[in-house]
Tab-separated table of C-alpha atoms in Angstrom:
chain	number	residue	atom	x	y	z
A	1	UNK	CA	-0.794	2.626	-19.118
A	2	UNK	CA	-2.425	4.340	-16.219
A	3	UNK	CA	-5.723	5.953	-17.268
A	4	UNK	CA	-6.778	9.214	-15.593
A	5	UNK	CA	-10.064	9.439	-13.664
A	6	UNK	CA	-11.655	11.514	-16.332
A	7	UNK	CA	-10.769	8.902	-19.001
A	8	UNK	CA	-12.069	6.095	-16.777
A	9	UNK	CA	-15.404	7.982	-16.112
A	10	UNK	CA	-15.783	8.525	-19.882
A	11	UNK	CA	-15.034	4.858	-20.671
A	12	UNK	CA	-17.684	4.017	-18.011
A	13	UNK	CA	-20.230	6.259	-19.411
A	14	UNK	CA	-19.606	5.147	-23.051
A	15	UNK	CA	-19.551	1.392	-21.957
A	16	UNK	CA	-22.815	1.560	-20.111
A	17	UNK	CA	-24.525	3.499	-23.038
A	18	UNK	CA	-23.138	1.060	-25.567
A	19	UNK	CA	-24.319	-1.890	-23.386
A	20	UNK	CA	-27.729	-0.411	-23.039
A	21	UNK	CA	-27.868	0.084	-26.862
A	22	UNK	CA	-26.895	-3.476	-27.556
A	23	UNK	CA	-29.744	-4.718	-25.273
A	24	UNK	CA	-32.173	-2.388	-26.834
A	25	UNK	CA	-31.086	-3.488	-30.330
A	26	UNK	CA	-31.312	-7.056	-29.455
A	27	UNK	CA	-34.906	-6.580	-27.994
A	28	UNK	CA	-35.924	-4.710	-31.172
A	29	UNK	CA	-34.517	-7.508	-33.247
A	30	UNK	CA	-36.314	-10.146	-31.335
A	31	UNK	CA	-39.739	-8.319	-31.443
A	32	UNK	CA	-39.182	-7.568	-35.109
A	33	UNK	CA	-38.390	-11.237	-35.968
A	34	UNK	CA	-41.304	-12.416	-33.939
A	35	UNK	CA	-43.796	-10.047	-35.607
A	36	UNK	CA	-42.329	-10.750	-39.259
A	37	UNK	CA	-42.595	-14.464	-38.585
A	38	UNK	CA	-46.364	-14.182	-37.653
A	39	UNK	CA	-47.546	-11.778	-40.254
A	40	UNK	CA	-45.244	-12.581	-43.268
A	41	UNK	CA	-46.909	-15.715	-44.393
A	42	UNK	CA	-50.443	-14.359	-44.045
A	43	UNK	CA	-49.700	-11.415	-46.028
A	44	UNK	CA	-47.941	-13.403	-48.790
A	45	UNK	CA	-50.579	-16.163	-48.952
A	46	UNK	CA	-53.329	-13.527	-49.258
A	47	UNK	CA	-51.560	-11.842	-52.227
A	48	UNK	CA	-50.666	-15.192	-53.972
A	49	UNK	CA	-53.756	-17.388	-53.591
A	50	UNK	CA	-55.662	-17.748	-56.985
A	51	UNK	CA	-58.796	-15.767	-57.192
A	52	UNK	CA	-62.076	-17.798	-56.754
A	53	UNK	CA	-63.641	-19.075	-59.997
A	54	UNK	CA	-60.310	-19.228	-62.008
A	55	UNK	CA	-60.497	-22.078	-64.440
A	56	UNK	CA	-57.742	-24.812	-64.265
A	57	UNK	CA	-55.723	-25.670	-67.476
A	58	UNK	CA	-57.075	-28.155	-69.981
A	59	UNK	CA	-56.649	-31.895	-69.125
A	60	UNK	CA	-56.063	-31.188	-65.420
A	61	UNK	CA	-58.541	-31.720	-62.801
A	62	UNK	CA	-59.758	-29.029	-60.526
A	63	UNK	CA	-58.240	-30.720	-57.460
A	64	UNK	CA	-54.736	-31.456	-59.015
A	65	UNK	CA	-54.592	-27.863	-60.325
A	66	UNK	CA	-55.341	-26.438	-56.837
A	67	UNK	CA	-52.799	-28.864	-55.153
A	68	UNK	CA	-50.236	-27.915	-57.630
A	69	UNK	CA	-50.961	-24.172	-57.136
A	70	UNK	CA	-50.935	-24.533	-53.349
A	71	UNK	CA	-47.450	-26.355	-53.434
A	72	UNK	CA	-45.922	-23.727	-55.753
A	73	UNK	CA	-47.491	-20.919	-53.622
A	74	UNK	CA	-46.122	-22.381	-50.378
A	75	UNK	CA	-42.665	-22.919	-51.795
A	76	UNK	CA	-42.570	-19.386	-53.203
A	77	UNK	CA	-43.928	-17.977	-49.851
A	78	UNK	CA	-41.099	-19.759	-48.037
A	79	UNK	CA	-38.534	-18.401	-50.409
A	80	UNK	CA	-39.904	-14.905	-50.304
A	81	UNK	CA	-40.276	-15.050	-46.549
A	82	UNK	CA	-36.537	-15.982	-46.148
A	83	UNK	CA	-35.380	-13.266	-48.465
A	84	UNK	CA	-37.632	-10.703	-46.743
A	85	UNK	CA	-36.541	-11.945	-43.318
A	86	UNK	CA	-32.783	-11.769	-44.280
A	87	UNK	CA	-33.252	-8.235	-45.888
A	88	UNK	CA	-35.100	-6.897	-42.869
A	89	UNK	CA	-32.831	-8.369	-40.316
A	90	UNK	CA	-29.610	-7.154	-42.298
A	91	UNK	CA	-31.156	-3.714	-42.560
A	92	UNK	CA	-32.109	-3.678	-38.872
A	93	UNK	CA	-28.690	-4.913	-37.512
A	94	UNK	CA	-26.576	-2.822	-39.921
A	95	UNK	CA	-28.385	0.405	-39.723
A	96	UNK	CA	-29.110	-0.009	-36.086
A	97	UNK	CA	-25.296	-0.790	-35.395
A	98	UNK	CA	-24.204	2.291	-37.290
A	99	UNK	CA	-26.667	4.598	-35.440
A	100	UNK	CA	-25.696	2.938	-32.058
A	101	UNK	CA	-21.913	3.558	-32.844
A	102	UNK	CA	-22.753	7.137	-33.894
A	103	UNK	CA	-24.858	7.917	-30.817
A	104	UNK	CA	-22.308	6.080	-28.562
A	105	UNK	CA	-19.435	8.044	-29.851
A	106	UNK	CA	-21.372	11.415	-29.268
A	107	UNK	CA	-22.360	10.185	-25.834
A	108	UNK	CA	-18.759	9.420	-25.106
A	109	UNK	CA	-17.653	12.945	-26.229
A	110	UNK	CA	-20.473	14.542	-24.067
A	111	UNK	CA	-19.287	12.244	-21.140
A	112	UNK	CA	-15.746	13.420	-21.659
A	113	UNK	CA	-16.855	17.099	-21.500
A	114	UNK	CA	-19.149	16.530	-18.431
A	115	UNK	CA	-16.571	14.522	-16.624
A	116	UNK	CA	-14.037	17.386	-17.271
A	117	UNK	CA	-16.468	19.895	-15.865
A	118	UNK	CA	-17.216	17.765	-12.836
A	119	UNK	CA	-13.425	17.039	-12.153
A	120	UNK	CA	-12.128	20.649	-12.749
A	121	UNK	CA	-12.469	21.476	-8.989
A	122	UNK	CA	-10.334	18.434	-8.242
A	123	UNK	CA	-7.743	19.655	-10.719
A	124	UNK	CA	-7.440	22.960	-8.791
A	125	UNK	CA	-7.011	21.034	-5.476
A	126	UNK	CA	-4.289	18.888	-7.160
A	127	UNK	CA	-2.529	21.871	-8.571
A	128	UNK	CA	-2.453	23.825	-5.357
A	129	UNK	CA	-1.281	20.626	-3.350
A	130	UNK	CA	1.478	20.120	-5.997
A	131	UNK	CA	2.647	23.767	-5.768
A	132	UNK	CA	2.777	23.455	-2.012
A	133	UNK	CA	4.547	20.139	-2.057
A	134	UNK	CA	7.100	21.385	-4.672
A	135	UNK	CA	7.987	24.465	-2.644
A	136	UNK	CA	11.697	24.594	-1.735
A	137	UNK	CA	11.047	24.339	2.078
A	138	UNK	CA	8.192	22.503	3.832
A	139	UNK	CA	6.577	25.735	5.193
A	140	UNK	CA	6.927	27.780	2.003
A	141	UNK	CA	3.793	28.168	-0.139
A	142	UNK	CA	1.387	27.428	2.677
A	143	UNK	CA	-0.183	30.739	2.118
A	144	UNK	CA	-2.008	29.528	-0.969
A	145	UNK	CA	-5.699	28.764	-0.808
A	146	UNK	CA	-7.993	26.918	-3.196
A	147	UNK	CA	-11.024	29.151	-2.375
A	148	UNK	CA	-13.390	27.024	-4.349
A	149	UNK	CA	-16.661	28.615	-5.223
A	150	UNK	CA	-19.921	26.827	-6.267
A	151	UNK	CA	-22.500	24.601	-4.726
A	152	UNK	CA	-21.762	22.995	-1.476
A	153	UNK	CA	-21.108	19.456	-2.815
A	154	UNK	CA	-18.525	16.784	-1.867
A	155	UNK	CA	-15.947	18.451	-4.087
A	156	UNK	CA	-16.413	21.806	-2.344
A	157	UNK	CA	-16.266	20.201	1.127
A	158	UNK	CA	-12.859	18.560	0.108
A	159	UNK	CA	-11.501	21.944	-1.025
A	160	UNK	CA	-12.634	23.732	2.075
A	161	UNK	CA	-11.181	21.005	4.310
A	162	UNK	CA	-7.913	21.224	2.439
A	163	UNK	CA	-7.828	25.070	2.890
A	164	UNK	CA	-8.350	24.592	6.610
A	165	UNK	CA	-5.542	22.075	6.770
A	166	UNK	CA	-3.115	24.284	4.987
A	167	UNK	CA	-4.232	27.367	7.145
A	168	UNK	CA	-3.439	25.460	10.226
A	169	UNK	CA	-0.127	24.286	9.023
A	170	UNK	CA	0.797	27.734	7.956
A	171	UNK	CA	-0.008	28.967	11.648
A	172	UNK	CA	1.954	26.288	13.056
A	173	UNK	CA	5.124	26.902	10.924
A	174	UNK	CA	4.773	30.632	11.424
A	175	UNK	CA	4.464	30.269	15.308
A	176	UNK	CA	7.359	27.889	15.381
A	177	UNK	CA	9.603	30.446	13.536
A	178	UNK	CA	8.599	33.271	15.792
A	179	UNK	CA	9.218	31.050	18.866
A	180	UNK	CA	12.750	30.166	17.704
A	181	UNK	CA	13.583	33.787	16.974
A	182	UNK	CA	12.120	35.121	20.177
A	183	UNK	CA	13.646	32.467	22.289
A	184	UNK	CA	17.016	33.003	20.727
A	185	UNK	CA	16.801	36.739	21.268
A	186	UNK	CA	15.831	36.274	24.839
A	187	UNK	CA	18.736	33.865	25.458
A	188	UNK	CA	21.199	36.091	24.148
A	189	UNK	CA	21.041	38.544	27.026
A	190	UNK	CA	21.783	36.011	29.925
A	191	UNK	CA	24.593	34.505	27.826
A	192	UNK	CA	26.238	37.907	27.397
A	193	UNK	CA	25.785	38.704	31.032
A	194	UNK	CA	27.146	35.351	32.060
A	195	UNK	CA	30.226	35.865	29.807
A	196	UNK	CA	30.887	39.185	31.224
A	197	UNK	CA	30.756	37.996	34.817
A	198	UNK	CA	33.197	35.062	34.002
A	199	UNK	CA	35.555	37.408	32.365
A	200	UNK	CA	35.484	39.805	35.360
A	201	UNK	CA	36.134	36.812	37.739
A	202	UNK	CA	38.962	35.499	35.623
A	203	UNK	CA	40.846	38.896	35.489
A	204	UNK	CA	40.786	39.736	39.153
A	205	UNK	CA	44.292	39.692	40.586
A	206	UNK	CA	43.137	37.550	43.412
A	207	UNK	CA	41.962	34.814	40.931
A	208	UNK	CA	43.501	31.489	41.488
A	209	UNK	CA	44.743	29.265	38.614
A	210	UNK	CA	41.846	26.998	39.381
A	211	UNK	CA	39.324	29.850	38.952
A	212	UNK	CA	41.003	30.866	35.605
A	213	UNK	CA	40.891	27.405	34.302
A	214	UNK	CA	37.251	27.147	35.195
A	215	UNK	CA	36.682	30.518	33.614
A	216	UNK	CA	38.260	29.241	30.347
A	217	UNK	CA	36.067	26.224	30.274
A	218	UNK	CA	32.938	28.278	31.051
A	219	UNK	CA	33.887	30.720	28.325
A	220	UNK	CA	34.135	27.809	25.893
A	221	UNK	CA	30.734	26.628	26.927
A	222	UNK	CA	29.316	30.063	26.718
A	223	UNK	CA	30.938	30.678	23.247
A	224	UNK	CA	29.299	27.243	22.038
A	225	UNK	CA	25.898	28.422	23.301
A	226	UNK	CA	26.365	31.742	21.562
A	227	UNK	CA	27.016	29.898	18.331
A	228	UNK	CA	24.085	27.879	18.818
A	229	UNK	CA	21.766	30.745	19.386
A	230	UNK	CA	23.175	32.619	16.352
A	231	UNK	CA	22.692	29.425	14.229
A	232	UNK	CA	19.126	29.092	15.454
A	233	UNK	CA	18.392	32.806	14.624
A	234	UNK	CA	20.008	32.360	11.194
A	235	UNK	CA	18.111	29.133	10.514
A	236	UNK	CA	14.651	30.875	11.484
A	237	UNK	CA	15.606	33.775	9.115
A	238	UNK	CA	16.704	31.582	6.267
A	239	UNK	CA	13.460	29.617	6.347
A	240	UNK	CA	11.589	32.839	5.525
A	241	UNK	CA	10.859	33.681	1.844
A	242	UNK	CA	13.558	35.883	0.162
A	243	UNK	CA	11.533	38.936	-0.939
A	244	UNK	CA	14.475	41.258	-1.833
A	245	UNK	CA	16.948	39.906	-4.309
A	246	UNK	CA	20.023	41.479	-5.826
A	247	UNK	CA	22.730	40.182	-8.100
A	248	UNK	CA	25.476	38.333	-6.333
A	249	UNK	CA	28.693	36.887	-7.747
A	250	UNK	CA	29.600	33.720	-5.952
A	251	UNK	CA	33.243	34.279	-6.990
A	252	UNK	CA	33.336	37.419	-4.884
A	253	UNK	CA	31.767	35.668	-1.992
A	254	UNK	CA	34.173	32.826	-2.114
A	255	UNK	CA	37.221	35.295	-2.227
A	256	UNK	CA	35.872	37.251	0.706
A	257	UNK	CA	35.044	34.220	2.971
A	258	UNK	CA	38.440	32.614	2.135
A	259	UNK	CA	40.270	35.744	3.318
A	260	UNK	CA	38.269	35.848	6.502
A	261	UNK	CA	39.059	32.142	7.455
A	262	UNK	CA	42.702	32.355	6.328
A	263	UNK	CA	43.978	32.546	10.037
A	264	UNK	CA	41.809	29.484	11.050
A	265	UNK	CA	43.105	27.478	8.053
A	266	UNK	CA	46.743	28.249	8.880
A	267	UNK	CA	46.221	27.523	12.456
A	268	UNK	CA	44.787	24.042	11.511
A	269	UNK	CA	47.406	23.305	8.952
A	270	UNK	CA	44.868	22.851	6.390
A	271	UNK	CA	45.391	23.973	2.663
A	272	UNK	CA	42.442	25.917	1.226
A	273	UNK	CA	42.447	25.990	-2.644
A	274	UNK	CA	40.182	28.137	-4.767
A	275	UNK	CA	39.216	28.025	-8.449
A	276	UNK	CA	36.548	30.653	-9.190
A	277	UNK	CA	34.825	31.755	-12.363
A	278	UNK	CA	31.941	34.246	-12.610
A	279	UNK	CA	28.846	32.654	-11.246
A	280	UNK	CA	26.097	35.303	-11.018
A	281	UNK	CA	22.839	34.582	-9.006
A	282	UNK	CA	20.085	36.729	-7.419
A	283	UNK	CA	19.392	36.687	-3.619
A	284	UNK	CA	20.519	37.896	-0.273
A	285	UNK	CA	24.289	38.591	-0.268
A	286	UNK	CA	24.685	38.076	3.460
A	287	UNK	CA	22.871	34.722	3.420
A	288	UNK	CA	24.793	33.491	0.380
A	289	UNK	CA	27.993	34.500	2.304
A	290	UNK	CA	26.880	32.411	5.117
A	291	UNK	CA	26.411	29.442	2.821
A	292	UNK	CA	29.932	29.644	1.671
A	293	UNK	CA	31.363	30.201	5.284
A	294	UNK	CA	29.448	27.372	6.694
A	295	UNK	CA	30.699	24.967	3.983
A	296	UNK	CA	34.239	26.176	4.314
A	297	UNK	CA	34.193	25.834	8.137
A	298	UNK	CA	32.649	22.509	7.911
A	299	UNK	CA	35.497	21.425	5.684
A	300	UNK	CA	38.011	22.905	7.945
A	301	UNK	CA	36.613	21.489	11.311
A	302	UNK	CA	35.822	18.001	10.086
A	303	UNK	CA	39.244	17.284	8.448
A	304	UNK	CA	42.439	15.518	9.066
A	305	UNK	CA	45.898	16.923	9.881
A	306	UNK	CA	47.591	18.427	6.787
A	307	UNK	CA	44.351	18.112	4.957
A	308	UNK	CA	42.926	20.314	2.284
A	309	UNK	CA	39.735	22.116	1.339
A	310	UNK	CA	38.843	23.049	-2.235
A	311	UNK	CA	36.182	25.670	-3.245
A	312	UNK	CA	35.202	26.351	-6.811
A	313	UNK	CA	32.354	28.128	-8.510
A	314	UNK	CA	31.172	28.433	-12.112
A	315	UNK	CA	28.049	28.817	-14.359
A	316	UNK	CA	26.766	25.483	-15.829
A	317	UNK	CA	23.583	24.803	-17.595
A	318	UNK	CA	21.883	28.141	-16.637
A	319	UNK	CA	22.860	27.570	-12.897
A	320	UNK	CA	25.424	29.113	-10.651
A	321	UNK	CA	27.247	26.147	-9.168
A	322	UNK	CA	29.364	26.279	-5.897
A	323	UNK	CA	31.392	23.159	-5.056
A	324	UNK	CA	33.276	22.619	-1.862
A	325	UNK	CA	35.290	19.384	-1.382
A	326	UNK	CA	37.430	18.442	1.565
A	327	UNK	CA	39.697	15.647	2.840
A	328	UNK	CA	38.790	13.857	6.063
A	329	UNK	CA	37.448	10.890	7.605
A	330	UNK	CA	35.337	8.464	5.554
A	331	UNK	CA	31.559	9.285	5.617
A	332	UNK	CA	29.109	6.303	5.017
A	333	UNK	CA	26.703	7.252	2.149
A	334	UNK	CA	23.678	6.287	4.372
A	335	UNK	CA	24.688	9.121	6.869
A	336	UNK	CA	24.425	11.841	4.149
A	337	UNK	CA	20.719	12.773	4.789
A	338	UNK	CA	21.188	12.975	8.472
A	339	UNK	CA	24.112	15.459	8.166
A	340	UNK	CA	21.348	18.104	6.799
A	341	UNK	CA	19.223	17.666	9.839
A	342	UNK	CA	19.684	20.145	12.867
A	343	UNK	CA	21.910	18.982	15.727
A	344	UNK	CA	23.258	15.945	13.857
A	345	UNK	CA	27.051	15.241	13.614
A	346	UNK	CA	29.016	12.252	12.836
A	347	UNK	CA	31.536	12.882	15.693
A	348	UNK	CA	30.234	13.503	19.132
A	349	UNK	CA	26.665	14.152	18.685
A	350	UNK	CA	25.436	16.756	21.187
A	351	UNK	CA	28.799	16.926	22.986
A	352	UNK	CA	29.827	19.928	24.596
A	353	UNK	CA	33.468	19.546	23.184
A	354	UNK	CA	32.058	19.308	19.590
A	355	UNK	CA	33.535	21.743	17.053
A	356	UNK	CA	30.201	23.157	16.050
A	357	UNK	CA	26.597	23.472	16.947
A	358	UNK	CA	25.384	20.871	14.479
A	359	UNK	CA	23.451	23.531	12.442
A	360	UNK	CA	25.884	24.137	9.643
A	361	UNK	CA	24.521	22.193	6.910
A	362	UNK	CA	20.972	22.694	8.100
A	363	UNK	CA	21.371	26.401	7.648
A	364	UNK	CA	23.041	25.826	4.200
A	365	UNK	CA	20.108	23.769	3.111
A	366	UNK	CA	17.535	26.319	4.399
A	367	UNK	CA	19.191	29.301	2.697
A	368	UNK	CA	19.758	27.403	-0.604
A	369	UNK	CA	16.013	26.280	-0.601
A	370	UNK	CA	15.009	29.877	0.168
A	371	UNK	CA	16.894	30.773	-3.035
A	372	UNK	CA	15.066	28.141	-5.089
A	373	UNK	CA	18.388	26.114	-5.280
A	374	UNK	CA	19.531	22.682	-4.501
A	375	UNK	CA	22.368	21.281	-2.382
A	376	UNK	CA	23.755	17.825	-2.529
A	377	UNK	CA	26.629	15.950	-0.732
A	378	UNK	CA	28.538	12.986	-2.030
A	379	UNK	CA	31.150	11.170	0.057
A	380	UNK	CA	34.699	10.865	-1.477
A	381	UNK	CA	36.348	7.480	-1.707
A	382	UNK	CA	39.515	8.807	-0.077
A	383	UNK	CA	37.468	10.437	2.762
A	384	UNK	CA	35.629	13.679	3.233
A	385	UNK	CA	32.666	15.182	1.400
A	386	UNK	CA	31.992	16.997	-1.870
A	387	UNK	CA	29.098	19.460	-1.385
A	388	UNK	CA	27.458	21.028	-4.534
A	389	UNK	CA	25.202	24.003	-4.428
A	390	UNK	CA	23.286	24.890	-7.561
A	391	UNK	CA	21.418	28.361	-7.709
A	392	UNK	CA	19.367	29.829	-10.350
A	393	UNK	CA	21.678	31.954	-12.613
A	394	UNK	CA	21.044	35.699	-12.982
A	395	UNK	CA	22.404	38.397	-15.423
A	396	UNK	CA	25.138	40.561	-13.927
A	397	UNK	CA	24.312	44.080	-12.804
A	398	UNK	CA	24.785	46.317	-15.863
A	399	UNK	CA	26.455	48.981	-13.701
A	400	UNK	CA	29.079	46.552	-12.482
A	401	UNK	CA	32.447	46.395	-14.362
A	402	UNK	CA	33.218	43.237	-16.051
A	403	UNK	CA	35.227	40.753	-13.944
A	404	UNK	CA	38.462	39.143	-15.022
A	405	UNK	CA	38.510	35.587	-16.305
A	406	UNK	CA	38.961	32.346	-14.102
A	407	UNK	CA	41.665	32.449	-11.375
A	408	UNK	CA	43.204	30.050	-9.203
A	409	UNK	CA	44.830	30.804	-5.837
A	410	UNK	CA	46.177	28.719	-3.084
A	411	UNK	CA	46.471	29.686	0.700
């Protein structure tokens, strides 16, 4: 069992006090025993020696009577001395030990209280650090400060240093988000202009087949860059804290997104299956729609011919659960954490011909964390992934009409 710092300090205080008390009790015992050994025989002998002028018994000489009296007196003195010594030592050790235990327990109790007062600022530092570390995203919760008041001692310096570190991290993350958002906005204009110029050049009557082919390639590259910038903007937005929350039914979101991607699914020859039940949560409806859309597009684009994608949602254990599974190539389990990192793919990392920008699952994770939820991915034995999103459940809007029961559709 691991003892806390407060318990260790209390045991140290109590142990030192008991050790000092035992030493003091031992010294008292030694001095008391020494003094008793010196003064006891003198006192007893003074009280027991016969008074001068006392006549001896008849038929006994004066010298024999005195010798007998002295022998009896000496034996009696030794017996009384041993009894007195044992009684005094027993009383001293017993009562001294009881007093030492009582005072030691009181000292340990006061030591526990004092240790708690001394360590209370450290508890504030620990609680603040735990709240920041337990935030859904790395940059969320950095606005908190300890702001410890009191004398400028070692604990105060530790708290101030921690506040300074958190403040610098907060400024760093905030500057990073602003940079990504501003850079993405600035890059949209030249990309739009470039796309317009390419389209104008392609649609000229004098354009040769080579120019048209080159224009198609440039438009594909331009579209990929636009998707990348859109993903960066969404990623920067999703990493901000969700301040306005509204009731959202994941079943409605799944139905809407499935209808939007029906053409892409039909063109890919992939079957999309949905099995939805009411799953109410609270958050930003557009961001939650993006979660479902990214997961569905990920399942469509990283699949095999004549494959399938399954979407289901339900309420389970006080959580709104969204589950998206798809067939596809086998995914090694050790590659799962890397899939949630930006610009990471299993097929064609950072290639222009890649199907996506490599931000889909990163955006999903950021949005889910901003809604205080969790997202996990598990590889299927037959190939493909099963991604599960769990969000805090919320009561439905009282003004909303009740939804029908679970439904199952196939497109």
